[in-house]
């Protein structure tokens, strides 16, 4: 008889059915709300064309001599500002132009500081108090704070409120995917890596921004858009049965598994099997330091965090270029990028059903690396002059393909770590990603030195991440999720963490840590 694992329960209740589809729906709706608060700043922080009237604006005959988007000389200020477009934003609300043009990027960085803090707190709290209620509490806070930021009287107050929204959003993003992954079998995990919610949220915010050009209305709409789904989740989204079993709460786990089995029209597992899975549970709570139990574990964790960092820095760095430096309509650019993103992540998920994780990551990075190299080469040779649309298409397509690297990051965070620290591991990845998000808006500023410099930095990061992920990370494709941590050891020799093989004989295979 082979070693028991949660996959034995999934064999009974179903690896993916109506119950898992319902849980995935709630997870995607949660992520869509996160996408709304992150992506909407492309529009709500938009800068329209402007004319600045200052003391040097008058010509000899007294007529105004104005140039579009021209700032006053050093030491001068605008006595009057005229914006050309009908839409409003925080830029037009608080005149964030010329000397204050840095503030929109600062606001974005502060949001990602909040996301960083939320990723850390969310992972810890969800592993201690459970996935469902930690998730719903963070979601409620995120919706409330986002909607109320519309009445901010000044940009410092607005920045503080946005940071709080980031904290709650970071917790939601960390927990939502883990909750869904813990209910499905190995072959269905690539489907969850598509993160449908982020794709849907991207399209929703483009539509809302187009229909609501007034920024305060856009903020309220983006905060409350998913409220009906939140109300349904309170009653119909279950707690993670894996977490309940690890905590020894067998009666509650049995109720959740019976609920899932009933929706899938399968027989529920008996209490004896549930209790067998919980026999090796440990009562102490785990922390971030448990991700560094051995040298191999530490190398794996640091590499995965770097992968998350690079995915976020490159994605949001290109997104910043799409919304500012690239030519074309921002709504059309965003729509094209989002559509390409959906196509690539679906292709990526299908590829990962048969392609190993490490090879998948390297393959997904090849195109962005080549595109960034092409932009750099064409800029240095002068060929890009007058062909800015070519730069736009290369950046848009790279942004879409980079979404696939996110898929591998997410899968590794859930597949390479046991239930006891899975949320903490995902939180660690999210923390690294948010550091990348904080730095991403600043990468675009380097374009003042040379227009291709941001793309050179993005390409170099992608190369480094591809090499490290291929060399350091273990292969997890097709294996059941691990349930136990390796013993603490930083001495000579390697420790092992046991995985149950997917074969019918249920043999145990050891993977080096």
XYZ file of C-alpha atoms in Angstrom, residues 129-454:
326
model
C -6.233 31.573 10.316
C -7.319 29.903 7.084
C -7.666 30.804 3.414
C -11.328 31.766 3.126
C -11.896 34.347 5.855
C -8.499 35.967 5.508
C -9.205 36.281 1.804
C -12.697 37.730 2.261
C -11.546 40.217 4.911
C -8.767 41.471 2.633
C -11.166 41.647 -0.319
C -13.727 43.696 1.659
C -11.048 46.134 2.812
C -9.699 46.471 -0.712
C -13.096 47.310 -2.224
C -13.958 49.805 0.521
C -10.637 51.657 0.458
C -10.504 51.767 -3.344
C -13.988 53.256 -3.598
C -13.437 55.823 -0.839
C -10.187 57.053 -2.405
C -12.427 58.948 -4.843
C -13.077 61.597 -2.191
C -9.405 62.228 -1.348
C -8.937 66.025 -0.935
C -5.221 66.042 -1.820
C -2.702 63.804 -3.478
C -0.835 62.890 -0.226
C -4.129 61.640 1.251
C -4.890 59.836 -1.992
C -1.421 58.230 -1.931
C -1.934 56.964 1.638
C -5.328 55.468 0.784
C -3.895 53.828 -2.335
C -1.140 52.242 -0.247
C -3.758 50.695 2.054
C -5.617 49.400 -1.000
C -2.318 47.874 -2.097
C -1.899 46.073 1.245
C -5.306 44.416 0.971
C -4.799 43.722 -2.740
C -1.455 42.031 -2.058
C -3.126 39.696 0.424
C -5.919 38.864 -2.025
C -3.497 38.142 -4.881
C -1.436 35.840 -2.649
C -4.271 33.755 -1.245
C -6.736 33.501 -4.148
C -4.607 31.315 -6.422
C -3.462 29.046 -3.579
C -7.042 28.359 -2.523
C -7.987 27.262 -6.042
C -4.834 25.157 -6.577
C -5.392 23.214 -3.353
C -8.653 21.749 -4.693
C -7.453 20.428 -8.084
C -5.322 17.536 -9.331
C -1.847 17.854 -10.926
C -2.913 17.884 -14.577
C -5.310 20.808 -13.993
C -2.800 23.162 -12.347
C -1.593 24.729 -15.636
C -5.200 25.794 -16.265
C -5.219 27.756 -13.013
C -1.913 29.408 -13.897
C -3.711 31.342 -16.661
C -5.132 33.550 -13.882
C -8.291 34.359 -15.786
C -9.187 37.049 -13.275
C -6.256 39.259 -14.205
C -7.090 38.903 -17.915
C -10.785 39.692 -17.335
C -9.923 42.573 -15.014
C -7.648 44.065 -17.665
C -10.496 44.209 -20.192
C -12.968 45.482 -17.596
C -10.766 48.437 -16.634
C -10.185 49.348 -20.296
C -13.950 49.439 -20.823
C -14.635 51.351 -17.607
C -11.915 53.898 -18.387
C -13.342 54.454 -21.855
C -16.900 54.877 -20.560
C -15.953 56.887 -17.438
C -13.406 59.564 -18.409
C -13.893 61.304 -15.022
C -11.288 59.788 -12.703
C -13.323 59.886 -9.480
C -16.166 57.918 -11.066
C -13.637 55.433 -12.431
C -12.185 54.874 -8.957
C -15.606 54.167 -7.435
C -16.598 51.826 -10.276
C -13.336 49.865 -10.100
C -13.738 49.422 -6.345
C -17.341 48.207 -6.305
C -17.534 46.317 -9.610
C -17.177 42.838 -8.064
C -19.267 43.422 -4.908
C -22.086 40.999 -5.926
C -19.544 38.192 -6.308
C -18.106 39.010 -2.881
C -21.562 38.575 -1.326
C -21.961 35.163 -2.980
C -18.476 34.045 -1.904
C -19.383 34.473 1.766
C -21.898 31.625 1.484
C -20.640 29.401 -1.341
C -16.813 29.567 -1.349
C -15.418 26.771 0.885
C -12.383 26.815 3.139
C -9.328 24.866 1.962
C -9.797 21.245 3.014
C -6.026 20.692 2.837
C -5.493 23.459 5.387
C -8.271 22.148 7.653
C -6.726 18.667 7.629
C -3.256 20.035 8.413
C -4.763 21.915 11.379
C -6.527 18.784 12.648
C -10.028 20.173 12.057
C -11.336 16.922 10.574
C -15.075 17.534 11.036
C -14.895 20.821 9.113
C -12.701 19.232 6.439
C -15.235 16.418 6.053
C -18.066 18.952 5.533
C -16.064 20.806 2.872
C -15.132 17.600 1.044
C -18.746 16.381 1.210
C -19.844 19.718 -0.298
C -17.314 19.349 -3.127
C -18.235 15.694 -3.729
C -21.964 16.515 -3.844
C -21.423 19.247 -6.460
C -19.257 16.853 -8.492
C -21.809 14.052 -8.046
C -19.200 11.797 -6.465
C -19.013 9.826 -3.210
C -17.480 11.755 -0.275
C -14.376 10.307 1.479
C -14.829 8.638 4.847
C -13.476 10.158 8.055
C -10.833 7.436 8.440
C -9.045 8.519 5.240
C -9.234 12.182 6.241
C -7.729 11.467 9.648
C -4.952 9.331 8.134
C -3.841 12.337 6.113
C -3.695 14.466 9.252
C -1.717 12.056 11.405
C 1.605 13.727 10.601
C 0.351 17.272 11.123
C 2.411 19.606 13.316
C 0.718 22.103 15.602
C 3.286 24.916 15.420
C 2.861 27.744 12.954
C 5.463 28.196 10.246
C 7.194 31.359 9.108
C 9.139 32.783 6.195
C 12.345 31.265 7.656
C 11.002 27.762 6.981
C 11.543 28.423 3.284
C 15.285 28.343 4.041
C 15.450 25.081 6.024
C 18.270 23.617 3.907
C 20.809 25.002 1.458
C 18.890 23.506 -1.428
C 15.584 24.911 -0.127
C 17.166 28.350 0.339
C 18.575 28.351 -3.217
C 15.172 27.286 -4.555
C 13.351 30.018 -2.625
C 15.761 32.800 -3.626
C 15.665 31.715 -7.267
C 11.884 31.625 -7.307
C 11.702 35.061 -5.673
C 14.073 36.401 -8.325
C 11.842 34.887 -11.009
C 8.807 36.689 -9.558
C 10.846 39.909 -9.325
C 11.899 39.741 -12.968
C 8.408 38.842 -14.219
C 6.920 41.851 -12.449
C 9.689 44.309 -13.280
C 9.677 43.431 -16.963
C 5.873 43.249 -17.280
C 5.106 46.509 -15.500
C 8.167 48.176 -16.994
C 6.788 47.447 -20.447
C 3.297 48.421 -19.294
C 4.649 51.815 -18.224
C 6.174 52.198 -21.689
C 2.848 51.225 -23.302
C 0.992 53.916 -21.347
C 3.549 56.710 -21.813
C 6.442 56.369 -24.239
C 4.814 54.352 -27.008
C 2.913 55.895 -29.882
C -0.769 55.239 -30.517
C -4.017 55.478 -28.558
C -3.675 54.235 -24.964
C -7.048 52.435 -25.060
C -6.145 50.671 -28.312
C -2.625 49.820 -27.111
C -4.015 48.364 -23.886
C -6.714 46.415 -25.737
C -4.175 44.939 -28.175
C -1.787 44.020 -25.351
C -4.605 42.442 -23.327
C -5.878 40.421 -26.296
C -2.399 39.161 -27.126
C -1.936 38.373 -23.447
C -5.004 36.111 -23.382
C -3.856 34.201 -26.475
C -0.328 33.678 -25.167
C -1.334 32.493 -21.675
C -3.764 29.953 -23.137
C -1.018 28.672 -25.437
C 1.359 28.699 -22.454
C -1.020 26.643 -20.319
C -1.419 24.061 -23.093
C 2.363 23.869 -23.536
C 2.889 23.308 -19.820
C 0.630 20.268 -19.883
C 3.441 18.388 -21.626
C 6.532 20.595 -21.285
C 8.666 20.542 -18.087
C 8.456 23.679 -15.934
C 12.114 24.731 -16.253
C 12.118 24.395 -20.032
C 8.777 26.209 -20.214
C 10.196 29.231 -18.398
C 13.214 29.408 -20.716
C 11.026 29.092 -23.817
C 8.673 31.834 -22.627
C 11.614 34.190 -22.100
C 13.183 33.669 -25.541
C 10.853 36.028 -27.426
C 11.025 38.975 -24.971
C 14.823 38.656 -24.885
C 14.956 38.679 -28.691
C 12.501 41.604 -28.918
C 14.460 43.700 -26.407
C 17.690 42.910 -28.276
C 16.028 43.979 -31.537
C 14.876 47.298 -30.051
C 18.344 47.959 -28.637
C 20.084 47.110 -31.918
C 17.698 49.134 -34.062
C 17.990 52.128 -31.740
C 21.793 52.040 -31.696
C 21.966 51.779 -35.491
C 19.470 54.618 -35.972
C 17.010 52.391 -37.865
C 14.239 53.026 -35.304
C 14.040 56.742 -36.154
C 10.678 57.351 -37.811
C 9.603 53.746 -37.074
C 8.269 54.171 -33.539
C 5.303 51.895 -34.359
C 7.771 49.001 -34.713
C 8.979 49.667 -31.157
C 5.360 49.721 -30.003
C 4.545 46.338 -31.568
C 7.693 44.693 -30.193
C 6.933 46.007 -26.705
C 3.250 45.021 -26.870
C 4.008 41.479 -28.021
C 6.748 41.058 -25.398
C 4.363 42.225 -22.670
C 1.890 39.561 -23.797
C 4.434 36.720 -23.899
C 5.907 37.664 -20.508
C 2.565 36.719 -18.944
C 3.564 33.088 -19.533
C 6.583 33.460 -17.242
C 4.121 34.468 -14.524
C 2.398 31.134 -15.051
C 5.561 29.197 -14.250
C 6.269 31.374 -11.188
C 2.779 30.714 -9.852
C 2.924 26.968 -10.485
C 6.326 26.623 -8.844
C 5.157 28.513 -5.737
C 2.274 26.085 -5.295
C 3.883 22.843 -6.550
C 7.305 23.023 -4.879
C 6.109 23.720 -1.323
C 3.856 21.783 1.085
C 0.490 22.912 2.417
C 2.016 24.124 5.691
C 4.005 26.895 3.953
C 2.390 27.123 0.514
C 0.798 30.496 1.195
C 4.025 31.763 2.742
C 5.964 30.666 -0.358
C 3.448 32.354 -2.642
C 3.621 35.409 -0.405
C 7.421 35.442 -0.669
C 7.143 35.381 -4.449
C 4.594 38.172 -4.343
C 6.863 40.235 -2.079
C 9.690 39.946 -4.602
C 7.258 40.774 -7.393
C 6.088 43.912 -5.598
C 9.671 45.075 -5.146
C 9.905 44.728 -8.905
C 6.660 46.674 -9.239
C 8.065 49.482 -7.102
C 11.126 49.740 -9.344
C 9.302 49.194 -12.663
C 7.897 52.735 -13.025
C 11.372 54.138 -12.487
C 12.865 52.062 -15.309
C 10.994 54.214 -17.807
C 12.736 57.311 -16.418
C 16.062 55.937 -17.671
C 14.804 56.587 -21.189
C 15.932 60.219 -20.790
C 19.518 58.976 -21.132
C 18.747 56.769 -24.136
C 15.324 55.575 -25.405
C 16.489 51.952 -25.590
C 17.986 51.777 -22.064
C 14.759 50.552 -20.376
